[in-house]
Amino acid sequence: MTVALLDCNSFYASCEKVFRPDLVERPVVVLSNNDGCIVAMSREAKNLGIPRGIPLFKARSFLKEKNIEVFSSNYVLYADLSRRVMDLLSSRVPVMEVYSIDEAFLILDHLPALPLPLCRELRDDIQRGIGIPSSVGVAPTKVLAKIAGGIAKKRSDGIFALGDVDAAGAGASPPAFGHEKDIDLVLGETPVEDVWGIASRLAKRLRERGIRTALDLRKVDDAWAKERITLTGLRIVWELRGIPSIVMEEVAPPKKGIMSSKSFGHPVTDLEDLLEAIGDYTARAAAKLRSQESACRLIDIWLTTNRFRESERQYSAGTVVSLAEPTDYLPDLVAAARRGLKSIYKDGYRYKKVAVFLSGIEGMKGLQGDLFRNPDPRKSALMAAVDSMAARYGPGALSCTAMRPSNDWQMRREMLSPLYTTRWDQLPQVRTG
DNA sequence: TCTGGGGTCCTAGGACCC
DNA sequence: TCTGGGGTCCTAGGACCC
């Protein structure tokens, strides 16, 4: 197998630069929801040594001092540019897995083009046509392609291959980057915690056993790995050996749980405000549920105060509401969510966050019982209308809850870029003369 | 004043059944 | 006094990913 991992560089920051040519070489950071933390940085910002995940209030003076451009997160823009990248890839490579908003695995076997020239072309086209820089790692398995991708990011040509990938492809061109010996060299220089699937906790345990690099990990005993790092870990070991063991998810499997949760812009004390927020979050989660043609049986609700404010009284609680039958019908879901919230709400606390989690998810088509035999056409029609309104006016357009004008639970987004690509009224302007 | 929001999979342990 | 063994389902929590 020859698999490529194409990864957009500093994706959110790169998206913000697409319509701002004045920012080309400038350091840019993108904030989390609620303008809380720094979650993405352009290369220039990374080079200044800003830690990822640092709260904005701690970084503020540094950002100002270094004249760094700061953006609130604009997920509508990122999702739209991501879709364009993925569409371009799937038009050239029939077998691929969209792994995250900014990454895709591509199967390069049995294509007319050789792997490396094709990757160069894809990378160039994404840059020229969409304006997003990317890098590509090529290898016999996903885990090795991830490692190759990490090296590609540091190279000026943005491409790195582990093994004889062109020979493995159509067989016509000389090997591009190396043979087995070179794979050993690269793995020997890859710290074990840089392997996909091995994070700090696991890495610490491995290091205690003398396993410090990807090369060490590749050599461990199968039975030992199965027992100590589970089958998930054993698959990583096999992949390091070049044996494909992690499946390609060509079509995204339906979600087994759908979450909607956001911190508030200000502390919230009033039950009515919390109910309004939970209605909004439930509407967002339910829209995702319907978009994958599923229904859910369980709704988890939880709420919490701000754990960082140690001087304040803390309270957090959650509850699960079971529905009589699986449903995707928003009024029923909202009613259940409100019931759950009322059962755990306590007066007198300053709340930071509420969350909705839909689970017990089943496909609508597979549903047994009254719902399937006797779907209520009025309910389906209402939900279709809700979904088309949301497509037009945004995900929070309808939530079965009367929204009051001064809802101060809404998140802060004080440095939001325009919706360049999805709203006519926010298209970039070209000045002439 | 200000600290993100999604997801997946795995294991352990309890309840319950035969 | 003696108090199995195996299976399933559920939940909580840990660990990992972006």
Coordinates of C-alpha atoms (C1' of nucleotides) in Angstrom, one line a residue:
Chain A
M1 CA 0.0 0.0 0.0
T2 CA 1.1 3.6 -0.6
V3 CA -0.7 6.1 1.5
A4 CA -0.2 9.8 1.7
L5 CA -1.2 12.1 4.5
L6 CA -2.0 15.6 3.2
D7 CA -2.1 18.1 6.0
C8 CA -2.8 21.8 5.6
N9 CA -0.2 23.9 7.4
S10 CA -1.5 25.9 10.4
F11 CA -4.9 25.5 8.9
Y12 CA -7.0 28.1 10.8
A13 CA -4.3 30.7 10.6
S14 CA -3.8 30.0 6.9
C15 CA -7.6 30.4 6.3
E16 CA -7.4 33.8 7.9
K17 CA -4.6 34.8 5.5
V18 CA -6.3 33.7 2.3
F19 CA -8.3 36.9 2.0
R20 CA -5.7 39.1 3.7
P21 CA -2.7 39.3 1.4
D22 CA -1.3 42.0 3.7
L23 CA -0.8 39.3 6.3
V24 CA 1.3 36.9 4.2
E25 CA 4.5 37.0 6.2
R26 CA 2.9 38.3 9.4
P27 CA 2.4 36.2 12.6
V28 CA -1.3 35.3 13.1
V29 CA -3.0 33.5 15.9
V30 CA -6.6 32.2 16.1
L31 CA -8.5 31.9 19.3
S32 CA -10.8 29.2 20.7
N33 CA -14.5 29.8 21.1
N34 CA -15.3 32.7 23.5
D35 CA -11.9 34.2 22.6
G36 CA -10.5 32.0 25.4
C37 CA -7.2 30.4 24.3
I38 CA -4.9 30.4 21.4
V39 CA -5.6 27.3 19.4
A40 CA -3.8 27.9 16.1
M41 CA -0.8 29.8 15.0
S42 CA 0.8 30.7 11.7
R43 CA 4.5 29.6 11.2
E44 CA 5.7 33.1 12.1
A45 CA 3.7 33.0 15.4
K46 CA 5.0 29.6 16.2
N47 CA 8.5 30.8 15.7
L48 CA 8.0 33.5 18.3
G49 CA 7.5 30.6 20.8
I50 CA 3.9 31.2 21.8
P51 CA 2.6 28.0 23.5
R52 CA -0.5 26.5 22.0
G53 CA -3.5 26.6 24.4
I54 CA -2.3 29.5 26.4
P55 CA -5.2 31.7 27.6
L56 CA -5.6 35.0 25.7
F57 CA -5.4 37.1 28.8
K58 CA -1.9 35.7 29.6
A59 CA -0.6 36.3 26.1
R60 CA -2.2 39.7 25.4
S61 CA 0.7 41.9 26.2
F62 CA 3.1 39.7 24.2
L63 CA 0.7 39.7 21.2
K64 CA 0.5 43.4 21.3
E65 CA 4.3 44.0 21.8
K66 CA 5.1 41.7 18.8
N67 CA 2.3 43.2 16.7
I68 CA 0.7 39.8 16.2
E69 CA -2.6 39.6 14.3
V70 CA -5.4 38.0 16.4
F71 CA -8.6 36.4 15.2
S72 CA -11.7 34.9 16.9
S73 CA -12.4 31.5 15.4
N74 CA -14.5 31.6 12.3
Y75 CA -15.6 27.9 11.8
V76 CA -17.9 28.7 9.0
L77 CA -15.0 30.0 7.0
Y78 CA -12.7 27.1 7.9
A79 CA -15.3 24.5 7.1
D80 CA -15.9 26.0 3.7
L81 CA -12.2 26.2 2.8
S82 CA -11.8 22.6 4.1
R83 CA -14.6 21.4 1.9
R84 CA -12.9 23.0 -1.1
V85 CA -9.6 21.2 -0.3
M86 CA -11.3 17.9 0.2
D87 CA -13.3 18.3 -3.0
L88 CA -10.1 19.0 -4.9
L89 CA -8.4 15.9 -3.4
S90 CA -11.3 13.6 -4.1
S91 CA -11.5 14.7 -7.7
R92 CA -8.0 13.4 -8.2
V93 CA -7.8 10.5 -5.8
P94 CA -10.8 8.2 -5.6
V95 CA -9.9 6.4 -2.4
M96 CA -9.4 8.8 0.5
E97 CA -10.3 9.4 4.1
V98 CA -11.1 12.8 5.4
Y99 CA -9.4 12.5 8.8
S100 CA -10.0 15.9 10.2
I101 CA -10.9 19.4 9.1
D102 CA -7.4 19.9 7.7
E103 CA -6.0 16.4 7.0
A104 CA -6.8 13.5 4.6
F105 CA -5.3 10.1 3.9
L106 CA -5.0 9.3 0.2
I107 CA -4.5 5.8 -1.2
L108 CA -2.1 6.2 -4.1
D109 CA -2.1 2.6 -5.4
H110 CA -3.4 1.9 -8.9
L111 CA -3.4 5.5 -10.1
P112 CA -2.0 6.5 -13.5
A113 CA 0.3 9.1 -11.9
L114 CA 3.3 8.2 -9.7
P115 CA 2.8 9.0 -6.0
L116 CA 5.4 11.7 -5.6
P117 CA 4.7 13.7 -8.7
L118 CA 1.0 13.5 -8.0
C119 CA 1.5 14.7 -4.4
R120 CA 3.5 17.7 -5.7
E121 CA 0.7 18.5 -8.1
L122 CA -2.0 18.3 -5.4
R123 CA 0.0 20.5 -3.1
D124 CA 0.6 23.1 -5.8
D125 CA -3.0 23.1 -6.8
I126 CA -4.3 23.5 -3.3
Q127 CA -1.9 26.4 -2.9
R128 CA -2.8 28.1 -6.2
G129 CA -6.4 27.4 -6.4
I130 CA -7.5 27.7 -2.7
G131 CA -4.6 29.6 -1.2
I132 CA -3.8 27.1 1.5
P133 CA -0.3 25.7 2.1
S134 CA 0.0 22.0 2.9
S135 CA 2.5 19.3 3.4
V136 CA 2.5 15.6 2.4
G137 CA 4.0 12.5 4.0
V138 CA 4.0 9.3 1.9
A139 CA 4.6 5.8 3.3
P140 CA 3.3 2.2 3.3
T141 CA 0.9 2.8 6.4
K142 CA -1.0 5.6 8.0
V143 CA 1.2 5.7 11.1
L144 CA 4.4 5.9 8.9
A145 CA 2.7 8.5 6.7
K146 CA 2.0 10.6 9.8
I147 CA 5.7 10.5 10.7
A148 CA 6.7 11.3 7.1
G149 CA 4.3 14.2 7.2
G150 CA 5.9 15.6 10.3
I151 CA 9.2 15.7 8.4
A152 CA 7.6 17.1 5.3
K153 CA 6.4 20.1 7.3
K154 CA 10.1 21.1 8.0
R155 CA 11.1 20.8 4.4
S156 CA 11.0 23.6 1.9
D157 CA 9.3 21.4 -0.7
G158 CA 6.7 20.2 1.8
I159 CA 7.0 16.5 0.8
F160 CA 8.7 13.5 2.4
A161 CA 8.4 9.8 1.7
L162 CA 9.4 6.8 3.8
G163 CA 10.4 3.9 1.6
D164 CA 10.4 3.1 -2.1
V165 CA 7.1 4.7 -2.8
D166 CA 7.4 5.4 -6.5
A167 CA 8.8 1.9 -7.0
A168 CA 5.8 0.6 -5.1
G169 CA 3.5 2.7 -7.2
A170 CA 3.7 2.4 -11.0
G171 CA 7.3 1.2 -10.9
A172 CA 8.8 3.5 -13.5
S173 CA 10.9 6.0 -11.6
P174 CA 13.9 5.7 -9.3
P175 CA 13.3 5.6 -5.5
A176 CA 12.7 9.1 -4.2
F177 CA 14.0 9.2 -0.7
G178 CA 15.2 5.9 0.5
H179 CA 15.1 2.3 1.4
E180 CA 14.6 0.2 4.6
K181 CA 17.8 1.5 6.2
D182 CA 16.6 5.1 5.9
I183 CA 13.3 4.2 7.5
D184 CA 15.3 2.8 10.5
L185 CA 17.2 6.0 10.6
V186 CA 14.1 8.2 10.6
L187 CA 12.3 6.1 13.2
G188 CA 15.4 6.1 15.4
E189 CA 15.2 9.9 15.4
T190 CA 11.5 10.0 16.1
P191 CA 10.7 10.3 19.9
V192 CA 8.1 7.7 20.9
E193 CA 5.6 10.5 21.9
D194 CA 5.7 11.8 18.4
V195 CA 4.1 8.6 17.1
W196 CA 0.4 9.0 16.2
G197 CA -1.6 7.5 19.0
I198 CA 1.2 7.7 21.7
A199 CA 0.6 10.7 24.0
S200 CA 2.5 11.8 27.1
R201 CA 1.0 9.3 29.6
L202 CA 1.7 6.3 27.4
A203 CA 5.1 7.6 26.3
K204 CA 6.1 7.9 30.0
R205 CA 5.3 4.3 30.6
L206 CA 7.1 3.2 27.5
R207 CA 10.2 5.3 28.4
E208 CA 10.3 3.6 31.8
R209 CA 10.7 0.3 29.8
G210 CA 13.5 1.8 27.7
I211 CA 11.3 2.4 24.7
R212 CA 12.3 5.9 23.6
T213 CA 11.9 6.1 19.9
A214 CA 9.6 4.9 17.2
L215 CA 12.3 2.4 16.3
D216 CA 12.3 0.9 19.8
L217 CA 8.5 0.7 19.7
R218 CA 8.6 -1.1 16.4
K219 CA 10.7 -3.9 18.0
V220 CA 8.5 -4.7 21.0
D221 CA 7.0 -8.1 21.5
D222 CA 3.5 -8.5 20.2
A223 CA 2.1 -10.2 23.3
W224 CA 3.7 -7.6 25.6
A225 CA 2.2 -4.8 23.5
K226 CA -1.2 -6.3 23.5
E227 CA -1.2 -6.6 27.3
R228 CA 0.4 -3.3 28.1
I229 CA -0.8 -0.9 25.5
T230 CA -3.9 -2.8 24.2
L231 CA -4.9 -3.8 20.7
T232 CA -4.9 -0.1 19.7
G233 CA -1.2 0.1 20.7
L234 CA -0.4 -3.2 19.0
R235 CA -1.9 -1.9 15.7
I236 CA 0.5 1.1 15.9
V237 CA 3.4 -1.3 16.3
W238 CA 2.4 -3.2 13.3
E239 CA 1.9 0.0 11.3
L240 CA 5.5 1.0 12.2
R241 CA 6.6 -2.3 10.7
G242 CA 4.9 -1.4 7.5
I243 CA 1.8 -3.6 7.9
P244 CA -1.4 -1.7 7.3
S245 CA -3.5 -2.3 10.5
I246 CA -5.6 0.8 10.9
V247 CA -8.6 0.8 8.6
M248 CA -9.2 3.5 6.1
E249 CA -12.6 5.1 6.8
E250 CA -13.6 6.1 3.2
V251 CA -17.1 7.1 4.2
A252 CA -17.4 8.8 7.6
P253 CA -19.2 6.4 9.9
P254 CA -22.2 8.0 11.6
K255 CA -21.5 9.6 15.0
K256 CA -22.3 7.6 18.1
G257 CA -22.5 10.7 20.2
I258 CA -23.2 14.3 19.3
M259 CA -22.1 17.1 21.7
S260 CA -22.9 20.7 21.8
S261 CA -21.3 22.7 24.6
K262 CA -20.0 26.2 24.9
S263 CA -18.7 28.4 27.7
F264 CA -20.7 31.6 28.3
G265 CA -19.5 35.0 27.5
H266 CA -20.3 36.0 31.2
P267 CA -21.2 34.0 34.3
V268 CA -24.8 33.1 34.2
T269 CA -27.0 32.7 37.4
D270 CA -30.5 32.7 36.0
L271 CA -32.3 29.4 35.2
E272 CA -34.1 31.1 32.3
D273 CA -30.8 32.0 30.7
L274 CA -29.5 28.5 31.1
L275 CA -32.8 27.1 29.6
E276 CA -32.4 29.4 26.6
A277 CA -28.8 28.2 26.1
I278 CA -29.7 24.6 26.4
G279 CA -32.4 25.0 23.8
D280 CA -29.9 26.6 21.4
Y281 CA -27.3 23.8 22.0
T282 CA -29.9 21.1 21.6
A283 CA -31.0 22.6 18.3
R284 CA -27.4 22.5 17.0
A285 CA -26.9 18.9 18.2
A286 CA -30.3 17.8 16.8
A287 CA -29.5 19.3 13.4
K288 CA -26.3 17.2 13.2
L289 CA -28.3 14.2 14.3
R290 CA -30.8 14.7 11.4
S291 CA -28.0 15.5 8.9
Q292 CA -26.8 11.9 9.4
E293 CA -30.4 10.6 9.4
S294 CA -30.3 9.3 12.9
A295 CA -32.4 9.4 16.0
C296 CA -31.3 9.3 19.6
R297 CA -32.6 7.7 22.7
L298 CA -30.6 9.5 25.5
I299 CA -29.8 13.1 26.3
D300 CA -27.0 13.9 28.7
I301 CA -27.2 17.4 30.2
W302 CA -24.6 18.9 32.4
L303 CA -23.7 22.3 33.9
T304 CA -20.8 23.6 35.7
T305 CA -19.4 26.7 37.4
N306 CA -16.0 28.1 36.5
R307 CA -13.4 25.8 38.0
F308 CA -10.7 28.4 37.5
R309 CA -12.3 30.7 40.0
E310 CA -11.2 29.0 43.1
S311 CA -12.6 31.6 45.4
E312 CA -16.1 31.0 44.2
R313 CA -18.4 28.2 45.3
Q314 CA -18.2 25.4 42.8
Y315 CA -21.0 23.1 41.6
S316 CA -21.2 20.8 38.7
A317 CA -23.8 18.1 37.9
G318 CA -25.1 16.1 35.1
T319 CA -28.0 13.9 34.3
V320 CA -29.2 11.5 31.6
V321 CA -32.8 11.8 30.3
S322 CA -34.1 8.7 28.5
L323 CA -36.7 9.2 25.8
A324 CA -39.7 6.9 25.4
E325 CA -38.5 6.1 21.9
P326 CA -35.6 7.2 19.7
T327 CA -36.4 10.6 18.0
D328 CA -34.9 13.4 16.0
Y329 CA -37.9 15.7 16.6
L330 CA -36.6 18.9 18.1
P331 CA -39.5 19.9 20.3
D332 CA -39.3 16.6 22.1
L333 CA -35.6 16.8 22.4
V334 CA -35.7 20.3 23.8
A335 CA -38.4 19.4 26.3
A336 CA -36.3 16.5 27.6
A337 CA -33.2 18.7 27.7
R338 CA -35.1 21.4 29.7
R339 CA -36.4 18.8 32.1
G340 CA -32.9 17.5 32.7
L341 CA -31.5 20.9 33.2
K342 CA -34.2 21.9 35.7
S343 CA -33.5 18.7 37.7
I344 CA -29.9 19.5 38.3
Y345 CA -30.0 23.3 38.5
K346 CA -29.3 24.9 41.9
D347 CA -29.9 28.5 42.7
G348 CA -27.1 30.7 43.8
Y349 CA -24.2 29.7 41.6
R350 CA -22.4 31.5 38.8
Y351 CA -22.4 29.1 35.9
K352 CA -19.8 28.9 33.2
K353 CA -21.0 26.2 30.9
V354 CA -23.9 23.9 30.0
A355 CA -23.7 21.0 27.6
V356 CA -25.9 18.7 25.7
F357 CA -24.8 15.2 24.6
L358 CA -27.0 13.1 22.4
S359 CA -26.4 9.3 22.5
G360 CA -28.1 6.0 22.1
I361 CA -28.0 6.9 18.4
E362 CA -29.7 4.7 15.8
G363 CA -30.1 5.2 12.1
M364 CA -33.7 6.3 11.2
K365 CA -33.9 3.6 8.5
G366 CA -33.2 0.8 11.0
L367 CA -35.7 2.0 13.6
Q368 CA -38.3 -0.5 14.7
G369 CA -41.7 0.2 16.1
D370 CA -44.2 2.9 15.8
L371 CA -41.9 5.6 14.7
F372 CA -40.8 3.7 11.6
R373 CA -44.2 2.2 10.8
N374 CA -46.1 5.4 11.4
P375 CA -43.8 8.4 11.0
D376 CA -45.8 11.5 11.7
P377 CA -45.6 13.5 8.4
R378 CA -46.2 16.8 10.2
K379 CA -43.2 16.3 12.4
S380 CA -41.0 15.4 9.5
A381 CA -42.2 18.4 7.5
L382 CA -41.5 20.7 10.5
M383 CA -38.0 19.4 10.9
A384 CA -37.3 19.8 7.2
A385 CA -38.4 23.4 7.4
V386 CA -36.2 23.9 10.5
D387 CA -33.2 22.5 8.6
S388 CA -33.7 24.6 5.6
M389 CA -34.1 27.7 7.7
A390 CA -30.8 26.8 9.5
A391 CA -29.1 26.3 6.1
R392 CA -30.1 29.8 5.2
Y393 CA -29.8 31.7 8.4
G394 CA -27.3 29.8 10.5
P395 CA -27.4 26.9 12.9
G396 CA -29.0 28.8 15.8
A397 CA -31.9 30.1 13.8
L398 CA -34.6 28.1 15.5
S399 CA -34.4 26.4 18.8
C400 CA -38.0 26.0 20.2
T401 CA -37.1 28.6 22.8
A402 CA -38.1 32.2 22.8
M403 CA -34.8 34.1 22.6
R404 CA -34.8 37.3 24.6
P405 CA -32.9 40.2 23.1
S406 CA -30.3 40.5 25.9
N407 CA -29.0 37.0 26.2
D408 CA -25.6 37.5 27.8
W409 CA -24.7 33.8 27.7
Q410 CA -23.7 34.1 24.0
M411 CA -20.0 33.7 23.4
R412 CA -17.6 36.5 22.8
R413 CA -16.1 36.8 19.3
E414 CA -14.6 40.2 19.3
M415 CA -12.0 39.7 16.6
L416 CA -14.1 37.8 14.0
S417 CA -13.1 37.9 10.3
P418 CA -15.8 38.3 7.7
L419 CA -17.6 35.3 6.2
Y420 CA -15.7 35.8 3.0
T421 CA -16.8 32.7 1.2
T422 CA -20.3 32.0 2.3
R423 CA -22.1 35.4 2.5
W424 CA -22.5 37.7 -0.5
D425 CA -22.6 40.7 1.7
Q426 CA -19.2 39.9 3.1
L427 CA -17.3 39.1 -0.1
P428 CA -13.9 40.7 -0.2
Q429 CA -13.9 44.0 -2.1
V430 CA -11.5 44.7 -4.9
R431 CA -10.5 48.4 -5.1
T432 CA -9.8 49.8 -8.6
G433 CA -8.2 53.2 -9.1
Chain B
dT1 C1' -12.4 40.7 33.8
dC2 C1' -10.3 36.7 30.8
dT3 C1' -8.7 29.6 30.8
dG4 C1' -12.2 25.6 23.8
dG5 C1' -15.2 22.2 21.7
dG6 C1' -15.7 18.3 19.6
dG7 C1' -15.0 13.1 19.1
dT8 C1' -13.2 7.8 19.5
dC9 C1' -11.9 3.5 21.8
dC10 C1' -10.6 0.8 25.8
dT11 C1' -10.9 -1.1 30.6
dA12 C1' -12.7 -2.1 35.0
dG13 C1' -16.4 -3.1 37.8
dG14 C1' -21.2 -3.8 39.0
dA15 C1' -25.8 -5.8 38.0
dC16 C1' -28.0 -9.5 36.3
dC17 C1' -28.7 -13.9 34.0
dC18 C1' -28.3 -19.1 33.5
Chain C
dT1 C1' -19.3 -25.1 56.9
dC2 C1' -19.8 -24.9 52.1
dT3 C1' -20.5 -20.0 48.5
dG4 C1' -18.7 -21.6 40.5
dG5 C1' -18.1 -20.0 36.1
dG6 C1' -19.3 -17.7 32.2
dG7 C1' -21.8 -14.5 29.6
dT8 C1' -24.0 -9.8 28.6
dC9 C1' -25.1 -5.1 29.3
dC10 C1' -24.3 -0.8 31.3
dT11 C1' -21.6 3.1 33.3
dA12 C1' -17.7 5.7 34.7
dG13 C1' -13.4 7.2 33.7
dG14 C1' -9.0 7.2 31.3
dA15 C1' -6.3 8.1 27.3
dC16 C1' -5.9 9.6 22.9
dC17 C1' -7.0 12.5 18.6
dC18 C1' -7.8 17.2 16.1

